[in-house]
Coordinates of C-alpha atoms and ligand atoms in Angstrom, one line a residue:
M1 CA 123.5 149.1 102.1
F2 CA 122.8 149.5 98.4
N3 CA 125.1 146.8 97.0
A4 CA 126.4 149.2 94.2
H5 CA 127.8 147.3 91.5
V6 CA 128.9 148.1 87.6
L7 CA 126.9 146.1 85.2
E8 CA 128.8 145.0 81.6
L9 CA 126.4 145.6 79.1
P10 CA 128.1 145.9 76.0
E11 CA 125.0 145.4 73.3
A12 CA 121.7 146.1 73.1
R13 CA 120.3 142.8 73.9
D14 CA 122.3 142.8 76.9
V15 CA 121.1 146.4 78.3
N16 CA 117.7 145.4 77.6
Q17 CA 117.7 142.1 79.8
A18 CA 118.8 144.5 82.1
L19 CA 115.9 146.9 82.0
Q20 CA 113.4 144.2 82.1
A21 CA 114.6 142.6 85.1
V22 CA 114.4 146.2 86.7
G23 CA 110.7 145.8 85.7
V24 CA 111.0 148.8 83.7
Q25 CA 107.4 150.3 81.7
T26 CA 107.5 148.6 78.4
Q27 CA 107.2 152.4 76.7
G28 CA 110.6 153.2 78.8
Q29 CA 112.5 150.4 77.4
P30 CA 113.9 151.9 74.0
I31 CA 114.3 155.5 75.2
L32 CA 116.7 154.0 78.2
R33 CA 118.5 151.6 76.1
R34 CA 119.6 154.3 73.7
K35 CA 121.2 155.9 76.7
G36 CA 122.5 152.5 78.2
L37 CA 125.4 151.8 75.1
F38 CA 128.2 153.6 74.4
R39 CA 130.0 154.1 71.2
I40 CA 132.9 155.4 69.8
V41 CA 133.2 156.5 65.9
R42 CA 136.7 157.0 64.4
L43 CA 136.6 159.4 61.1
Q44 CA 139.8 159.8 59.2
G45 CA 140.9 162.5 56.9
V46 CA 138.3 165.0 58.3
G47 CA 138.3 168.4 57.3
Y48 CA 139.2 170.9 60.2
R49 CA 135.6 172.6 58.6
E50 CA 133.5 169.5 59.5
A51 CA 135.7 168.5 62.5
L52 CA 134.7 171.7 64.2
I53 CA 131.5 171.7 62.8
A54 CA 131.4 167.8 64.5
K55 CA 132.6 168.9 68.0
Q56 CA 130.5 171.8 68.3
E57 CA 127.1 169.5 67.3
M58 CA 128.3 166.3 69.8
L59 CA 129.1 168.6 72.4
G60 CA 125.2 170.0 71.5
A61 CA 124.1 167.1 71.4
G62 CA 125.7 165.8 75.0
G63 CA 128.6 163.4 73.7
D64 CA 131.7 164.7 72.9
A65 CA 134.3 165.2 70.1
A66 CA 138.1 164.4 69.9
T67 CA 139.7 166.6 67.4
P68 CA 143.5 167.2 66.4
K69 CA 145.3 170.0 67.8
G70 CA 146.4 171.1 63.9
T71 CA 142.3 171.1 63.4
V72 CA 141.4 173.3 65.4
E73 CA 144.7 176.0 65.5
F74 CA 143.7 175.6 61.5
T75 CA 147.2 174.3 61.1
S76 CA 146.5 171.4 59.5
D77 CA 143.8 171.0 56.6
E78 CA 142.5 167.2 57.8
G79 CA 143.1 164.7 60.6
D80 CA 141.2 162.0 62.2
V81 CA 138.5 162.6 64.3
I82 CA 137.0 160.5 67.2
L83 CA 132.9 160.9 68.0
L84 CA 131.7 159.9 71.8
G85 CA 128.4 159.5 72.8
T86 CA 125.1 157.3 73.5
P87 CA 123.2 156.2 70.8
Q88 CA 120.9 159.2 72.0
H89 CA 123.7 161.3 71.8
F90 CA 124.3 160.3 68.1
K91 CA 120.5 160.9 66.9
R92 CA 120.7 164.0 68.3
F93 CA 124.0 164.5 66.2
L94 CA 123.0 163.3 62.9
S95 CA 119.5 165.3 62.7
K96 CA 122.0 168.5 63.5
M97 CA 124.7 167.5 61.0
K98 CA 122.6 166.6 58.1
H99 CA 121.9 170.3 58.0
Q100 CA 125.3 171.0 58.2
P101 CA 127.3 172.9 55.1
F102 CA 130.5 171.3 53.6
R103 CA 130.8 167.4 53.8
S104 CA 128.9 167.4 57.1
A105 CA 125.9 165.5 55.3
T106 CA 128.8 162.8 54.0
L107 CA 130.3 162.4 57.4
A108 CA 126.8 162.1 58.9
A109 CA 125.5 159.5 56.8
E110 CA 128.6 157.5 57.3
V111 CA 128.7 157.6 60.8
E112 CA 124.7 156.7 60.8
E113 CA 126.0 153.2 58.5
A114 CA 128.4 152.3 60.8
L115 CA 126.6 152.4 63.7
T116 CA 123.4 150.5 62.1
H117 CA 126.0 148.2 61.0
Y118 CA 127.9 147.6 64.1
D119 CA 124.7 146.9 66.0
R120 CA 123.3 144.3 63.5
E121 CA 123.0 141.1 65.1
A122 CA 121.2 138.7 62.4
Y123 CA 123.4 137.5 59.7
V124 CA 122.3 134.4 57.5
L125 CA 124.4 133.1 54.9
R126 CA 122.0 131.8 51.9
F127 CA 123.0 129.0 49.8
P128 CA 121.7 127.7 46.5
E129 CA 120.3 124.6 48.8
A130 CA 120.8 125.5 52.1
E131 CA 121.0 128.7 54.6
L132 CA 123.1 128.8 57.6
P133 CA 122.3 131.0 60.5
L134 CA 125.2 133.1 62.6
S135 CA 123.5 133.3 64.9
R136 CA 125.9 131.1 66.4
T137 CA 129.1 131.2 65.6
V138 CA 130.0 128.7 62.8
V139 CA 133.1 126.8 62.4
M140 CA 135.4 126.3 59.0
G141 CA 136.9 122.8 58.5
I142 CA 140.2 122.9 56.6
L143 CA 140.9 120.9 53.9
N144 CA 144.2 121.5 52.2
V145 CA 144.6 118.9 49.2
T146 CA 148.5 120.2 49.0
P147 CA 151.8 118.7 49.8
D148 CA 153.0 122.0 51.6
S149 CA 150.4 123.6 53.7
F150 CA 152.3 125.0 56.7
A151 CA 149.7 122.7 59.1
D152 CA 148.1 120.0 57.1
G153 CA 150.8 119.4 53.9
G154 CA 150.4 116.0 52.1
E155 CA 148.7 114.8 54.8
Y156 CA 145.8 114.0 52.4
D157 CA 147.4 113.2 49.0
E158 CA 145.0 110.0 48.7
P159 CA 141.5 111.6 47.7
Q160 CA 139.3 109.0 49.8
A161 CA 141.6 110.1 52.8
A162 CA 140.8 113.7 52.2
I163 CA 136.8 113.0 51.9
D164 CA 137.3 111.1 55.2
R165 CA 138.5 114.3 56.6
A166 CA 135.8 116.1 55.5
R167 CA 133.4 113.9 56.8
A168 CA 135.1 113.8 59.7
M169 CA 134.9 117.3 60.1
V170 CA 131.5 117.6 60.0
E171 CA 130.6 114.7 62.3
E172 CA 132.8 117.0 64.7
G173 CA 130.4 120.1 64.1
A174 CA 131.7 121.9 61.2
G175 CA 129.4 123.9 59.5
L176 CA 131.1 124.8 56.4
V177 CA 134.1 122.9 54.7
D178 CA 136.6 125.1 52.9
V179 CA 138.8 122.7 50.3
G180 CA 142.3 124.4 49.0
A181 CA 144.6 122.9 46.9
E182 CA 147.2 125.7 46.8
S183 CA 149.4 126.7 50.1
T184 CA 149.0 130.9 50.5
R185 CA 151.5 130.3 53.5
P186 CA 154.0 132.8 54.1
G187 CA 156.8 132.1 51.3
S188 CA 154.9 129.5 49.6
D189 CA 155.1 129.5 45.1
P190 CA 152.1 129.9 43.9
V191 CA 150.9 126.8 41.5
S192 CA 149.1 126.5 37.8
A193 CA 145.6 126.6 37.5
A194 CA 145.9 123.4 35.7
E195 CA 147.7 121.6 38.9
E196 CA 145.4 123.4 41.3
W197 CA 142.4 121.6 39.6
K198 CA 144.2 118.1 39.1
R199 CA 144.7 118.3 43.2
L200 CA 141.2 119.4 43.7
E201 CA 139.1 117.7 41.3
P202 CA 138.6 114.3 42.5
V203 CA 138.7 115.7 46.5
L204 CA 136.0 118.3 45.7
A205 CA 133.4 115.8 43.7
G206 CA 133.6 113.1 46.7
V207 CA 133.3 115.8 49.2
V208 CA 130.3 118.1 47.6
D209 CA 128.9 114.3 47.0
Q210 CA 129.4 112.8 50.6
V211 CA 129.0 115.8 53.4
D212 CA 125.9 117.6 53.7
V213 CA 126.8 121.4 54.8
P214 CA 127.7 124.1 52.1
V215 CA 131.4 123.4 50.5
S216 CA 133.7 126.5 49.9
V217 CA 136.5 126.5 47.6
D218 CA 139.7 128.6 48.6
T219 CA 140.8 130.0 45.2
Y220 CA 141.7 132.6 44.0
K221 CA 141.6 131.9 40.8
P222 CA 138.6 132.5 38.1
E223 CA 139.3 129.5 36.2
T224 CA 139.2 127.3 39.4
A225 CA 136.6 128.5 41.1
A226 CA 134.5 128.5 38.2
K227 CA 135.0 124.7 37.4
A228 CA 134.7 124.0 41.6
L229 CA 131.0 125.8 41.3
D230 CA 130.1 123.8 38.1
L231 CA 130.9 120.7 40.4
G232 CA 129.0 121.6 43.3
A233 CA 131.3 123.7 45.8
T234 CA 128.5 126.7 46.7
M235 CA 131.0 128.9 48.1
V236 CA 134.3 130.8 47.0
N237 CA 137.2 131.8 49.8
D238 CA 139.6 134.4 47.7
V239 CA 142.7 135.6 50.3
T240 CA 142.8 138.0 47.9
G241 CA 139.4 139.9 47.7
L242 CA 138.2 139.4 44.8
R243 CA 140.6 141.6 43.2
D244 CA 140.3 139.6 39.9
P245 CA 137.3 141.3 38.2
K246 CA 136.4 137.6 36.9
M247 CA 135.9 136.3 40.0
I248 CA 133.7 139.4 40.9
G249 CA 131.4 138.2 37.8
L250 CA 131.6 134.5 38.6
V251 CA 130.2 135.3 42.2
A252 CA 127.4 137.1 40.7
Q253 CA 126.4 134.9 38.6
H254 CA 126.3 132.1 40.7
D255 CA 125.2 134.4 43.6
V256 CA 127.1 132.1 46.3
P257 CA 128.6 133.5 49.5
A258 CA 132.3 134.7 48.7
V259 CA 134.8 135.4 51.6
L260 CA 137.0 138.5 50.7
M261 CA 139.9 138.0 52.6
H262 CA 142.8 141.0 53.3
M263 CA 146.3 140.4 52.3
L264 CA 149.3 143.0 52.0
G265 CA 151.1 141.9 48.9
E266 CA 151.7 138.2 48.0
P267 CA 152.4 134.8 50.0
K268 CA 156.4 134.7 48.8
T269 CA 157.0 138.0 49.9
M270 CA 154.2 139.3 52.4
Q271 CA 155.8 138.6 55.7
K272 CA 159.1 140.9 54.6
K273 CA 158.3 144.3 56.7
P274 CA 154.6 144.4 56.3
E275 CA 154.1 148.3 57.1
Y276 CA 150.3 150.0 57.9
D277 CA 149.7 153.4 58.5
D278 CA 147.0 151.4 61.5
V279 CA 146.6 148.0 60.6
V280 CA 142.9 147.9 61.9
A281 CA 142.0 151.3 59.9
D282 CA 143.8 150.3 56.6
I283 CA 142.0 147.0 56.6
V284 CA 138.9 148.3 57.2
R285 CA 139.2 150.7 54.8
F286 CA 140.3 148.1 52.1
L287 CA 137.7 145.5 52.5
R288 CA 134.8 148.5 52.6
A289 CA 136.3 149.2 49.1
R290 CA 136.3 145.5 48.2
V291 CA 132.4 145.1 49.0
A292 CA 132.1 148.2 47.4
D293 CA 133.5 146.7 44.1
A294 CA 132.0 143.3 44.2
M295 CA 128.6 145.2 45.1
E296 CA 129.1 147.3 41.6
G297 CA 130.1 144.0 39.8
G298 CA 126.7 142.9 40.6
V299 CA 127.2 140.5 43.8
D300 CA 124.5 140.6 46.0
P301 CA 126.0 142.3 49.5
E302 CA 124.0 139.8 51.7
K303 CA 126.6 137.2 50.3
L304 CA 129.6 138.7 51.0
V305 CA 132.1 137.8 54.4
V306 CA 134.8 139.5 55.5
D307 CA 138.6 138.8 56.9
P308 CA 140.9 140.7 57.8
G309 CA 143.1 137.6 57.3
V310 CA 145.1 136.9 60.2
G311 CA 149.3 136.4 59.2
F312 CA 149.0 137.4 55.7
G313 CA 151.3 140.4 55.6
K314 CA 151.0 141.3 59.0
T315 CA 153.4 140.9 62.1
A316 CA 152.6 139.0 65.0
E317 CA 151.8 142.7 66.5
H318 CA 149.4 143.1 63.8
N319 CA 147.5 139.9 63.9
L320 CA 147.3 140.7 68.0
Q321 CA 146.1 144.4 67.5
I322 CA 143.4 143.0 64.6
L323 CA 141.9 140.0 67.4
R324 CA 142.1 143.2 69.8
Q325 CA 140.0 145.3 67.9
L326 CA 138.0 143.0 65.6
G327 CA 134.7 145.0 66.5
A328 CA 135.6 147.7 64.3
F329 CA 135.0 145.3 61.0
R330 CA 131.3 145.0 62.5
S331 CA 131.0 148.4 61.3
L332 CA 131.0 146.6 57.8
G333 CA 128.1 145.4 58.0
R334 CA 129.0 141.6 56.8
P335 CA 129.8 138.6 58.5
I336 CA 133.1 138.2 60.2
L337 CA 135.4 135.1 59.2
V338 CA 138.7 134.7 60.9
G339 CA 141.3 131.9 60.4
V340 CA 144.3 131.8 63.6
S341 CA 144.4 128.0 63.7
R342 CA 148.1 127.1 64.5
K343 CA 149.2 130.0 62.8
T344 CA 153.0 131.6 63.1
F345 CA 152.0 134.2 65.3
L346 CA 150.7 131.8 67.8
G347 CA 153.8 129.8 67.4
R348 CA 156.2 133.2 68.5
L349 CA 153.4 133.4 71.5
L350 CA 153.6 130.0 73.0
D351 CA 157.7 129.4 71.6
A352 CA 155.6 126.5 69.9
E353 CA 155.7 124.1 66.9
V354 CA 152.6 124.0 64.6
E355 CA 151.4 120.8 66.0
E356 CA 151.8 122.2 69.9
R357 CA 149.5 125.4 68.8
L358 CA 145.8 124.3 70.0
E359 CA 145.4 125.9 73.4
G360 CA 146.7 129.0 71.9
G361 CA 144.6 128.9 68.7
L362 CA 141.3 128.0 71.1
A363 CA 142.3 131.0 73.5
A364 CA 142.0 133.4 70.0
A365 CA 139.2 131.8 68.3
V366 CA 137.1 132.5 71.5
L367 CA 138.4 136.0 71.7
A368 CA 137.5 136.5 68.2
A369 CA 134.3 135.3 68.7
H370 CA 134.0 137.6 71.8
H371 CA 134.7 140.5 69.2
G372 CA 132.4 139.9 66.8
A373 CA 133.3 136.8 64.5
H374 CA 130.9 134.7 63.1
I375 CA 132.7 132.4 61.4
L376 CA 136.1 130.5 62.3
R377 CA 137.8 128.9 60.3
T378 CA 140.5 126.1 61.3
H379 CA 142.2 122.6 61.1
D380 CA 141.1 121.5 65.2
V381 CA 137.2 121.3 64.4
K382 CA 136.2 119.3 67.5
E383 CA 138.1 121.4 69.3
T384 CA 137.3 124.2 68.2
V385 CA 133.4 123.6 67.8
R386 CA 133.6 122.8 72.0
A387 CA 135.3 126.4 72.9
L388 CA 133.0 127.7 71.2
A389 CA 129.8 125.9 72.2
V390 CA 130.9 127.5 75.6
A391 CA 132.2 130.9 75.0
D392 CA 128.5 131.1 72.6
A393 CA 126.5 130.5 75.8
I394 CA 128.2 132.5 77.8
L395 CA 128.0 135.6 75.0
G396 CA 124.2 134.8 74.9
R397 CA 124.2 133.8 71.1
G398 CA 122.0 132.0 69.6
S399 CA 120.0 131.8 72.5
T400 CA 117.9 135.0 71.0
Ligands
HH2_1 N1 144.5 131.4 56.0 C1 144.8 130.6 55.2 C2 144.5 130.2 54.2 N2 143.0 130.9 53.6 N3 141.4 131.8 53.8 C3 140.4 133.0 54.3 N4 139.8 133.3 54.5 N5 141.3 133.1 55.8 C4 142.4 132.7 56.4 O1 143.1 133.4 57.4 C5 142.6 131.9 55.3 C6 142.5 131.2 54.4 C7 146.2 129.8 55.3 O2 146.0 128.9 56.4 P1 146.0 127.3 55.7 O3 145.0 127.0 54.9 O4 146.5 126.4 57.0 O5 147.5 126.9 55.3 P2 148.2 127.0 53.9 O6 147.6 128.2 53.0 O7 149.7 126.7 54.1 O8 147.5 126.1 52.9

């Protein structure tokens, strides 16, 4: 008996370990590793000429390509293409594609970039006076100084209560604290920059002074972000993905990390029938464009974190699809932040009120980490830190 069993080795380092365990010669390891992984890359809007060339070259390389019927029959101008192969197949494919006509070279460049980004492991967020390695999943503790946030609205009216909560979250293991003074829950009304700052200032001053982890400000208003950065916040969490060009200028000028989140529409109306062609592909496209815009505005790409924005203009099914396919966002080559804590889709799944959503939130957080999330934004810091410590250990994260 040979005890045949199928191995589960999703990442390059998993394949490496398995090869080492067998005792493969050192020179043979990189060659075998390129054959031991399998990647599937989707492309959109591919013209029939490039699609046919891609099919031919991928087959020639030993992999395969799925092309739409209409493209092969020349009845549609363009469509989606899916490339399937090992890194070895992709290497051969790319070297051939680069010399093919039409938009083949551009297609090859995009595929190469997506694959390199997808397999990137080491991310470090650099703050003015600190560095945060993301080799282990980091927990961002939420502090809402609002009367109307859906989970903790009105709990921290007194600045000291808010500051104490921030300190407690850091003691519980939060690597970041995110302070917000305007609720963006579905149906919420916007507040003025003056009101936002009135709520934020006393709390932020104390939090920055008393906690020793980087403090982020959850705002999409450049006036508020500017004041917060002057007061000592060192990160901007913008639920509109730095939509306001002034925000881009500010982040570039201060050279601080920033979260680019996806939201469809605005909080007041975003849950009224949100629709996508393909929720994951549409959000990848949006975030890619926002990263490019920020870079054009002078932001160091290494400072950017992307976030698909669970619950922001998404049905429960959209949120599940995002979490199931979270790995696709790795193609952007930026750390991924996810916020699932106590959100409505958990309530729907569990038929549970806000205060009864802890276990569901932990399940979602652990699976998000498994699919590539680097930062989890949560109200339940202690529980999430513990759950992720176990998840990270199982995933072998932080041990390399
Ligand atoms: N979710 C909320 C607020 N800000 N920022 C990022 N980057 N990602 C998120 O998922 C996210 C966010 C909404 O949650 P919460 O802060 O709990 O509620 P409210 O907006 O009502 O204050």
